[in-house]
Amino acid sequence: MPVLAGVPDRHRTMTPRTARWLDLRLVLISALAGQYVALQLLTGVQYWDSPRNLHWGIVAQKLPHFLIDAENPYDRVNGFPPDPVSLAPAGSAHGRSGPLHPWWGSLYLIVFGAVWRLSGSYALLQAVVPIAAGGVVILTCAFGSRFIGQRGGVLAAALLALFPVFREHGPLSFVEPLSALLVMGALWAFLEQRTWLAALCGTLAMYGKIDLAFLYPGVAGLTWLLQLRSERPLPARHVLLAIGIPVLALAPWVLLIYGVIGRPTTVGGGAQPDVFLTLAPQMLEQMFTLPLTLAMVVLLFLLAPAVLAVVRGSAGMATTMLGVWMALGLVVLLVYSALPGASNNPRVFIPALPALCILTAAGVMQLGRRVRLIMLTVIFTVFVIVNGIGVVYQVLHARVTSAAMPVWSALRDAPPGVILTDQYWQAALYTHQPVTWFEHDPVFQRNIMHHATNFRRYLAGAPIRYVVLPRDPDAEAKRLASPEAQWYAALPIGRDLGWSAEPLASDDVRAYLDATYPKRVIGEYVVYVVER
């Protein structure tokens, strides 16, 4: 296997200077890899779909058939049918949930469920993905050190660890860092001709999410085809086993889920150009948490040396694999950004992000010292600033989650009943009770929560037992007025916190609840018990 000069000779006597460099490298990589677990343990931050993913794992452990086609008994987040139905114009209020998302396999939910079953600890459950994210950083350093030298490996790991989209998702429970860990392990084993390890990791990866069923065999197969005319191509037997075993292992799942059960492979239909033109720029912005123009500049600073590394191909087959890996990851991202059921979150590229970072590091190491210094100064300055703001964003969200934890603790031990709350996935995760809201239908939400007559009729027709609202009607407006939130919002790269200055419930709705149902004040929240 061709390897760049600079990989240490294990038989060479280690000098004091080399020993200090290795000690410094160990400290740096440990800090970079440990930051995600540290932030998670210190704050408990979970938002967007991340608490939902953990909740799904607990549901899968309790109800294994959920992995195939069973309903989630706790998920009523789209709301119940109102009277009249025109109050919910999005048409998604039906009082029940669908089966597991069609792009999900079974592996990650089995992992979450197993951790919960064995420990019963939310701290351990929430640490699964941060630990995996740290593992990706360590593996990136090791992979880079193997093929582009120790300094290049450390640089690649630093680029990955501080890459804004990876740093943001690392402390959360989005599963893409798990995907990156498995794909990287599988491809490295494939490259080193460790057939059975490649087959095992590849199989696990392909049971993660639908994009990995394309990414692993695609990268491995194309790498082999592109290297057939090289002096030392990979043996055909190794390639067939390393790719064929995962494909055959995945076949029963694909046949069952997409054939027998009939789960769709897309949400909202196939790829659409207008969707792509809307989502793709937003994804690029969120990749770096920067306005589009600045995001394009940073991307150019990363891609230019990566392309240089591919063109020069100094590390032989490793460079070919990294180039194919990055390219197919980009294909996945582009297809995803054209699907109506996709979000504008670019996390789907995370499984290919190590390839980009290693190639960027390899290209940068081949530049002149002054050019290299300028490029790295710009990249890391932007990364540090953006990530500092991102940590503020996550701390602000963590405070909201933390303030509601006493409510969820109380409702977990309360008689079973549907909870009406805007923090629906957190409620489902921490209470193990069914939850409901008005997801993706703000008009429905306003029609119910800001109109006492509609609200009274809605409660009469829906099996809601608990209504959870902030004790202070202006709580969200005050959060937005806090110094941290104001500082964040004033920055040109600041994103919306997802809060609204408008109260969750109007004064007349609160007055109706106060006059009609018993309530319990728990910390910053009030819980109304809807008695039938």
Tab-separated table of C-alpha atoms in Angstrom, residues 143-505:
chain	number	residue	atom	x	y	z
A	143	PHE	CA	-6.415	7.279	9.207
A	144	GLY	CA	-4.707	10.526	8.275
A	145	SER	CA	-1.546	9.604	10.159
A	146	ARG	CA	-1.466	6.271	8.336
A	147	PHE	CA	-1.694	7.747	4.844
A	148	ILE	CA	-0.595	11.401	4.937
A	149	GLY	CA	1.701	11.536	7.969
A	150	GLN	CA	1.281	12.414	11.624
A	151	ARG	CA	1.005	16.176	11.176
A	152	GLY	CA	-1.517	15.725	8.408
A	153	GLY	CA	-3.526	13.343	10.565
A	154	VAL	CA	-3.688	15.820	13.437
A	155	LEU	CA	-4.683	18.601	11.043
A	156	ALA	CA	-7.430	16.440	9.513
A	157	ALA	CA	-8.792	15.592	12.961
A	158	ALA	CA	-8.778	19.260	13.974
A	159	LEU	CA	-10.601	20.267	10.788
A	160	LEU	CA	-13.252	17.624	11.400
A	161	ALA	CA	-13.639	18.300	15.123
A	162	LEU	CA	-14.169	22.018	14.555
A	163	PHE	CA	-16.110	21.774	11.288
A	164	PRO	CA	-19.305	23.684	12.241
A	165	VAL	CA	-21.875	21.111	11.094
A	166	PHE	CA	-19.972	18.313	12.856
A	167	ARG	CA	-19.287	20.313	16.016
A	168	GLU	CA	-22.941	21.237	16.334
A	169	HIS	CA	-24.227	17.691	15.891
A	170	GLY	CA	-21.500	16.026	17.941
A	171	PRO	CA	-23.064	16.727	21.383
A	172	LEU	CA	-26.595	15.900	20.185
A	173	SER	CA	-28.263	12.589	19.344
A	174	PHE	CA	-28.414	12.879	15.591
A	175	VAL	CA	-27.056	9.587	14.305
A	176	GLU	CA	-24.808	10.796	11.475
A	177	PRO	CA	-21.628	10.641	13.624
A	178	LEU	CA	-22.447	6.954	14.190
A	179	SER	CA	-22.743	6.572	10.420
A	180	ALA	CA	-19.397	8.284	9.890
A	181	LEU	CA	-17.722	5.997	12.432
A	182	LEU	CA	-19.060	2.814	10.809
A	183	VAL	CA	-18.415	3.903	7.219
A	184	MET	CA	-14.897	5.006	8.032
A	185	GLY	CA	-14.137	1.766	9.844
A	186	ALA	CA	-15.538	-0.274	6.961
A	187	LEU	CA	-13.652	1.622	4.247
A	188	TRP	CA	-10.359	1.591	6.123
A	189	ALA	CA	-10.681	-2.168	6.677
A	190	PHE	CA	-11.532	-2.548	2.986
A	191	LEU	CA	-8.417	-0.601	2.034
A	192	GLU	CA	-6.220	-2.681	4.346
A	193	GLN	CA	-7.727	-5.930	2.986
A	194	ARG	CA	-9.233	-6.915	6.325
A	195	THR	CA	-12.126	-8.611	4.631
A	196	TRP	CA	-14.242	-9.765	7.539
A	197	LEU	CA	-13.889	-6.527	9.481
A	198	ALA	CA	-14.870	-4.576	6.362
A	199	ALA	CA	-17.874	-6.854	5.832
A	200	LEU	CA	-18.973	-6.493	9.470
A	201	CYS	CA	-18.640	-2.701	9.618
A	202	GLY	CA	-20.159	-2.366	6.152
A	203	THR	CA	-23.164	-4.453	7.154
A	204	LEU	CA	-23.719	-2.430	10.306
A	205	ALA	CA	-23.392	0.825	8.364
A	206	MET	CA	-25.915	-0.266	5.747
A	207	TYR	CA	-28.398	-1.117	8.500
A	208	GLY	CA	-28.101	2.475	9.724
A	209	LYS	CA	-29.790	4.689	7.166
A	210	ILE	CA	-30.750	4.323	3.526
A	211	ASP	CA	-27.974	6.614	2.232
A	212	LEU	CA	-25.310	4.299	3.659
A	213	ALA	CA	-26.682	1.407	1.609
A	214	PHE	CA	-25.398	3.450	-1.325
A	215	LEU	CA	-22.330	5.067	0.201
A	216	TYR	CA	-20.314	2.083	1.469
A	217	PRO	CA	-20.646	-0.309	-1.515
A	218	GLY	CA	-20.447	2.641	-3.910
A	219	VAL	CA	-17.168	3.949	-2.510
A	220	ALA	CA	-15.612	0.506	-2.137
A	221	GLY	CA	-16.714	-0.676	-5.582
A	222	LEU	CA	-15.673	2.461	-7.461
A	223	THR	CA	-12.315	2.558	-5.697
A	224	TRP	CA	-11.618	-0.990	-6.794
A	225	LEU	CA	-12.690	-0.333	-10.384
A	226	LEU	CA	-10.525	2.781	-10.620
A	227	GLN	CA	-7.498	0.867	-9.326
A	228	LEU	CA	-7.818	-2.289	-11.455
A	229	ARG	CA	-4.930	-1.206	-13.679
A	230	SER	CA	-2.626	-0.305	-10.816
A	231	GLU	CA	0.402	-2.386	-9.938
A	232	ARG	CA	-1.245	-3.909	-6.863
A	233	PRO	CA	-5.069	-3.907	-7.252
A	234	LEU	CA	-7.165	-5.279	-4.447
A	235	PRO	CA	-7.867	-9.019	-4.812
A	236	ALA	CA	-11.222	-9.764	-6.412
A	237	ARG	CA	-12.118	-12.272	-3.687
A	238	HIS	CA	-11.594	-9.653	-0.998
A	239	VAL	CA	-13.702	-7.111	-2.875
A	240	LEU	CA	-16.543	-9.540	-3.547
A	241	LEU	CA	-16.735	-10.647	0.082
A	242	ALA	CA	-16.301	-7.176	1.600
A	243	ILE	CA	-19.080	-5.746	-0.583
A	244	GLY	CA	-21.198	-8.816	-1.264
A	245	ILE	CA	-21.736	-9.879	2.354
A	246	PRO	CA	-23.213	-6.510	3.464
A	247	VAL	CA	-25.391	-6.335	0.343
A	248	LEU	CA	-26.722	-9.864	0.897
A	249	ALA	CA	-27.195	-9.182	4.612
A	250	LEU	CA	-29.234	-6.056	3.865
A	251	ALA	CA	-31.386	-7.723	1.202
A	252	PRO	CA	-33.931	-9.331	3.608
A	253	TRP	CA	-34.523	-5.967	5.307
A	254	VAL	CA	-34.987	-4.168	1.987
A	255	LEU	CA	-37.351	-6.879	0.732
A	256	LEU	CA	-39.387	-6.830	3.936
A	257	ILE	CA	-39.594	-3.067	4.452
A	258	TYR	CA	-39.854	-1.750	0.903
A	259	GLY	CA	-41.377	-4.835	-0.716
A	260	VAL	CA	-43.692	-6.658	1.694
A	261	ILE	CA	-44.511	-3.730	4.016
A	262	GLY	CA	-44.438	-1.217	1.170
A	263	ARG	CA	-42.669	1.593	2.982
A	264	PRO	CA	-41.850	4.389	0.495
A	265	THR	CA	-38.220	5.188	-0.248
A	266	THR	CA	-38.905	8.937	-0.302
A	267	VAL	CA	-41.119	11.343	1.601
A	268	GLY	CA	-43.250	13.760	-0.368
A	269	GLY	CA	-42.372	12.374	-3.775
A	270	GLY	CA	-39.229	12.209	-5.884
A	271	ALA	CA	-36.545	14.797	-6.517
A	272	GLN	CA	-37.799	18.202	-7.638
A	273	PRO	CA	-35.675	21.044	-9.110
A	274	ASP	CA	-37.550	23.794	-7.268
A	275	VAL	CA	-37.011	22.037	-3.947
A	276	PHE	CA	-33.292	21.769	-4.724
A	277	LEU	CA	-33.026	25.455	-5.592
A	278	THR	CA	-34.625	26.293	-2.252
A	279	LEU	CA	-32.861	23.837	0.041
A	280	ALA	CA	-29.342	23.646	-1.420
A	281	PRO	CA	-28.332	27.252	-0.574
A	282	GLN	CA	-29.792	26.865	2.913
A	283	MET	CA	-27.836	23.664	3.431
A	284	LEU	CA	-24.593	25.356	2.433
A	285	GLU	CA	-25.298	28.166	4.881
A	286	GLN	CA	-26.015	25.709	7.681
A	287	MET	CA	-22.935	23.648	6.836
A	288	PHE	CA	-20.824	26.544	8.143
A	289	THR	CA	-23.477	28.631	9.956
A	290	LEU	CA	-22.574	31.517	7.666
A	291	PRO	CA	-24.323	33.654	5.053
A	292	LEU	CA	-24.204	32.059	1.617
A	293	THR	CA	-21.365	34.177	0.197
A	294	LEU	CA	-19.061	33.604	3.175
A	295	ALA	CA	-19.982	29.923	3.247
A	296	MET	CA	-18.932	29.612	-0.400
A	297	VAL	CA	-15.578	31.270	0.361
A	298	VAL	CA	-14.865	28.892	3.259
A	299	LEU	CA	-15.903	25.941	1.135
A	300	LEU	CA	-13.454	27.047	-1.553
A	301	PHE	CA	-10.660	27.232	1.023
A	302	LEU	CA	-11.415	23.610	1.944
A	303	LEU	CA	-12.087	22.189	-1.506
A	304	ALA	CA	-9.102	23.694	-3.316
A	305	PRO	CA	-6.449	21.795	-1.333
A	306	ALA	CA	-8.658	18.688	-1.321
A	307	VAL	CA	-8.778	18.719	-5.139
A	308	LEU	CA	-5.016	19.301	-5.195
A	309	ALA	CA	-4.508	16.190	-3.063
A	310	VAL	CA	-6.709	14.114	-5.375
A	311	VAL	CA	-4.921	15.363	-8.520
A	312	ARG	CA	-1.487	14.607	-7.136
A	313	GLY	CA	-2.646	11.268	-5.692
A	314	SER	CA	0.362	10.993	-3.419
A	315	ALA	CA	-1.109	8.266	-1.220
A	316	GLY	CA	-2.156	6.001	-4.080
A	317	MET	CA	-5.321	4.000	-3.520
A	318	ALA	CA	-6.057	5.838	-0.273
A	319	THR	CA	-6.330	9.119	-2.177
A	320	THR	CA	-8.568	7.499	-4.775
A	321	MET	CA	-10.861	6.154	-2.067
A	322	LEU	CA	-11.040	9.480	-0.249
A	323	GLY	CA	-11.861	11.287	-3.494
A	324	VAL	CA	-14.623	8.828	-4.390
A	325	TRP	CA	-15.916	8.923	-0.815
A	326	MET	CA	-16.148	12.726	-0.827
A	327	ALA	CA	-17.753	12.774	-4.297
A	328	LEU	CA	-20.430	10.201	-3.461
A	329	GLY	CA	-21.132	11.965	-0.188
A	330	LEU	CA	-21.763	15.096	-2.219
A	331	VAL	CA	-24.104	13.133	-4.510
A	332	VAL	CA	-26.084	11.990	-1.452
A	333	LEU	CA	-26.298	15.585	-0.228
A	334	LEU	CA	-27.453	16.902	-3.614
A	335	VAL	CA	-30.119	14.214	-3.990
A	336	TYR	CA	-31.286	14.783	-0.419
A	337	SER	CA	-31.576	18.518	-1.004
A	338	ALA	CA	-33.937	17.905	-3.936
A	339	LEU	CA	-36.409	15.733	-1.996
A	340	PRO	CA	-39.582	17.399	-0.665
A	341	GLY	CA	-39.454	15.356	2.551
A	342	ALA	CA	-35.931	16.486	3.426
A	343	SER	CA	-35.009	19.279	5.797
A	344	ASN	CA	-32.505	22.030	5.110
A	345	ASN	CA	-30.079	20.476	7.597
A	346	PRO	CA	-26.923	19.260	5.770
A	347	ARG	CA	-26.083	16.576	8.347
A	348	VAL	CA	-26.518	13.904	5.661
A	349	PHE	CA	-23.015	14.872	4.459
A	350	ILE	CA	-21.411	14.076	7.838
A	351	PRO	CA	-20.611	10.421	6.903
A	352	ALA	CA	-18.395	11.769	4.091
A	353	LEU	CA	-16.950	14.668	6.058
A	354	PRO	CA	-13.827	12.762	7.260
A	355	ALA	CA	-12.829	12.231	3.618
A	356	LEU	CA	-13.061	15.960	2.885
A	357	CYS	CA	-11.055	16.851	5.997
A	358	ILE	CA	-8.302	14.306	5.309
A	359	LEU	CA	-7.984	15.406	1.684
A	360	THR	CA	-7.952	19.060	2.706
A	361	ALA	CA	-5.214	18.345	5.236
A	362	ALA	CA	-3.248	16.385	2.630
A	363	GLY	CA	-3.487	19.240	0.138
A	364	VAL	CA	-2.621	21.901	2.689
A	365	MET	CA	0.487	19.973	3.739
A	366	GLN	CA	1.704	20.176	0.137
A	367	LEU	CA	1.456	23.980	-0.029
A	368	GLY	CA	4.173	26.480	0.749
A	369	ARG	CA	4.592	27.457	4.380
A	370	ARG	CA	3.221	30.993	3.984
A	371	VAL	CA	0.201	29.944	1.926
A	372	ARG	CA	-0.481	27.106	4.341
A	373	LEU	CA	-0.343	29.463	7.305
A	374	ILE	CA	-2.734	31.938	5.702
A	375	MET	CA	-5.260	29.268	4.717
A	376	LEU	CA	-5.261	27.567	8.098
A	377	THR	CA	-5.486	30.892	9.934
A	378	VAL	CA	-8.569	31.861	7.934
A	379	ILE	CA	-10.236	28.461	8.264
A	380	PHE	CA	-9.670	27.996	11.985
A	381	THR	CA	-10.490	31.608	12.837
A	382	VAL	CA	-13.850	31.236	11.116
A	383	PHE	CA	-14.429	27.843	12.735
A	384	VAL	CA	-13.604	29.066	16.243
A	385	ILE	CA	-15.841	32.141	15.965
A	386	VAL	CA	-18.757	30.196	14.496
A	387	ASN	CA	-18.411	27.393	17.016
A	388	GLY	CA	-18.237	29.830	19.912
A	389	ILE	CA	-21.541	31.295	18.795
A	390	GLY	CA	-22.890	27.800	18.267
A	391	VAL	CA	-22.080	26.857	21.853
A	392	VAL	CA	-24.035	29.909	23.054
A	393	TYR	CA	-26.952	28.757	20.894
A	394	GLN	CA	-26.831	25.286	22.432
A	395	VAL	CA	-26.510	26.586	25.997
A	396	LEU	CA	-29.589	28.764	25.504
A	397	HIS	CA	-31.549	25.755	24.278
A	398	ALA	CA	-30.216	23.622	27.124
A	399	ARG	CA	-31.533	26.117	29.664
A	400	VAL	CA	-35.042	25.756	28.278
A	401	THR	CA	-34.795	21.960	28.374
A	402	SER	CA	-33.396	22.008	31.900
A	403	ALA	CA	-36.155	24.301	33.160
A	404	ALA	CA	-38.803	21.826	31.954
A	405	MET	CA	-37.190	18.696	33.435
A	406	PRO	CA	-39.085	18.926	36.777
A	407	VAL	CA	-42.336	18.914	34.801
A	408	TRP	CA	-41.398	15.785	32.869
A	409	SER	CA	-40.264	14.072	36.062
A	410	ALA	CA	-43.629	14.765	37.679
A	411	LEU	CA	-45.665	13.675	34.650
A	412	ARG	CA	-43.703	10.460	34.276
A	413	ASP	CA	-45.174	9.296	37.570
A	414	ALA	CA	-48.647	10.744	36.831
A	415	PRO	CA	-51.611	8.683	35.557
A	416	PRO	CA	-51.341	7.987	31.810
A	417	GLY	CA	-52.630	10.674	29.510
A	418	VAL	CA	-51.851	12.739	26.423
A	419	ILE	CA	-49.713	15.819	27.095
A	420	LEU	CA	-50.250	19.001	25.083
A	421	THR	CA	-46.905	20.807	24.943
A	422	ASP	CA	-44.686	22.598	22.454
A	423	GLN	CA	-41.697	20.569	23.769
A	424	TYR	CA	-43.278	17.399	22.486
A	425	TRP	CA	-40.230	15.212	21.781
A	426	GLN	CA	-38.650	16.055	25.115
A	427	ALA	CA	-41.953	15.244	26.814
A	428	ALA	CA	-42.236	11.892	25.023
A	429	LEU	CA	-38.636	11.024	25.864
A	430	TYR	CA	-38.689	11.933	29.549
A	431	THR	CA	-42.280	11.120	30.542
A	432	HIS	CA	-43.011	7.987	28.484
A	433	GLN	CA	-46.466	9.469	27.956
A	434	PRO	CA	-48.195	10.229	24.636
A	435	VAL	CA	-47.693	13.815	23.462
A	436	THR	CA	-49.379	16.139	21.009
A	437	TRP	CA	-48.876	19.543	19.439
A	438	PHE	CA	-49.419	21.138	16.007
A	439	GLU	CA	-46.179	20.231	14.248
A	440	HIS	CA	-45.531	21.996	10.923
A	441	ASP	CA	-48.916	23.738	11.030
A	442	PRO	CA	-48.594	27.157	12.702
A	443	VAL	CA	-52.042	28.203	11.483
A	444	PHE	CA	-53.573	25.199	13.268
A	445	GLN	CA	-51.618	26.106	16.404
A	446	ARG	CA	-52.822	29.699	16.349
A	447	ASN	CA	-56.415	28.690	15.634
A	448	ILE	CA	-56.466	26.524	18.758
A	449	MET	CA	-54.081	28.166	21.216
A	450	HIS	CA	-55.243	31.748	20.533
A	451	HIS	CA	-58.998	31.255	20.381
A	452	ALA	CA	-60.783	30.169	23.561
A	453	THR	CA	-63.873	28.786	21.804
A	454	ASN	CA	-61.811	26.657	19.430
A	455	PHE	CA	-59.593	25.555	22.301
A	456	ARG	CA	-62.549	24.471	24.444
A	457	ARG	CA	-64.040	22.495	21.541
A	458	TYR	CA	-60.624	20.962	20.778
A	459	LEU	CA	-60.156	19.730	24.361
A	460	ALA	CA	-63.673	18.286	24.356
A	461	GLY	CA	-62.950	16.233	21.236
A	462	ALA	CA	-59.357	15.173	21.881
A	463	PRO	CA	-58.076	12.778	24.576
A	464	ILE	CA	-55.773	15.389	26.124
A	465	ARG	CA	-55.223	15.022	29.858
A	466	TYR	CA	-52.391	17.456	30.604
A	467	VAL	CA	-51.747	20.945	29.213
A	468	VAL	CA	-48.244	22.285	29.887
A	469	LEU	CA	-47.601	26.010	29.481
A	470	PRO	CA	-44.947	28.424	30.743
A	471	ARG	CA	-45.992	29.925	34.068
A	472	ASP	CA	-45.124	33.348	32.695
A	473	PRO	CA	-47.130	34.063	29.507
A	474	ASP	CA	-44.283	36.234	28.258
A	475	ALA	CA	-41.552	33.687	29.049
A	476	GLU	CA	-40.414	33.269	25.469
A	477	ALA	CA	-40.364	37.008	24.837
A	478	LYS	CA	-38.209	37.430	27.939
A	479	ARG	CA	-35.856	34.696	26.779
A	480	LEU	CA	-35.443	36.540	23.508
A	481	ALA	CA	-34.728	39.711	25.503
A	482	SER	CA	-32.004	38.052	27.618
A	483	PRO	CA	-28.470	39.475	27.128
A	484	GLU	CA	-27.169	36.196	25.687
A	485	ALA	CA	-30.011	35.884	23.175
A	486	GLN	CA	-29.751	39.553	22.202
A	487	TRP	CA	-25.998	39.235	21.701
A	488	TYR	CA	-26.524	36.119	19.620
A	489	ALA	CA	-29.307	37.603	17.509
A	490	ALA	CA	-27.280	40.762	16.840
A	491	LEU	CA	-24.483	38.848	15.142
A	492	PRO	CA	-24.611	38.680	11.327
A	493	ILE	CA	-24.218	34.899	11.434
A	494	GLY	CA	-26.689	34.414	14.290
A	495	ARG	CA	-29.579	32.075	13.606
A	496	ASP	CA	-33.098	32.309	14.936
A	497	LEU	CA	-33.446	30.531	18.250
A	498	GLY	CA	-36.752	29.017	17.230
A	499	TRP	CA	-38.561	31.026	19.907
A	500	SER	CA	-41.389	33.436	19.303
A	501	ALA	CA	-42.240	36.657	21.071
A	502	GLU	CA	-45.881	35.579	20.809
A	503	PRO	CA	-47.185	33.690	23.886
A	504	LEU	CA	-47.975	30.002	23.361
A	505	ALA	CA	-51.529	30.580	24.583
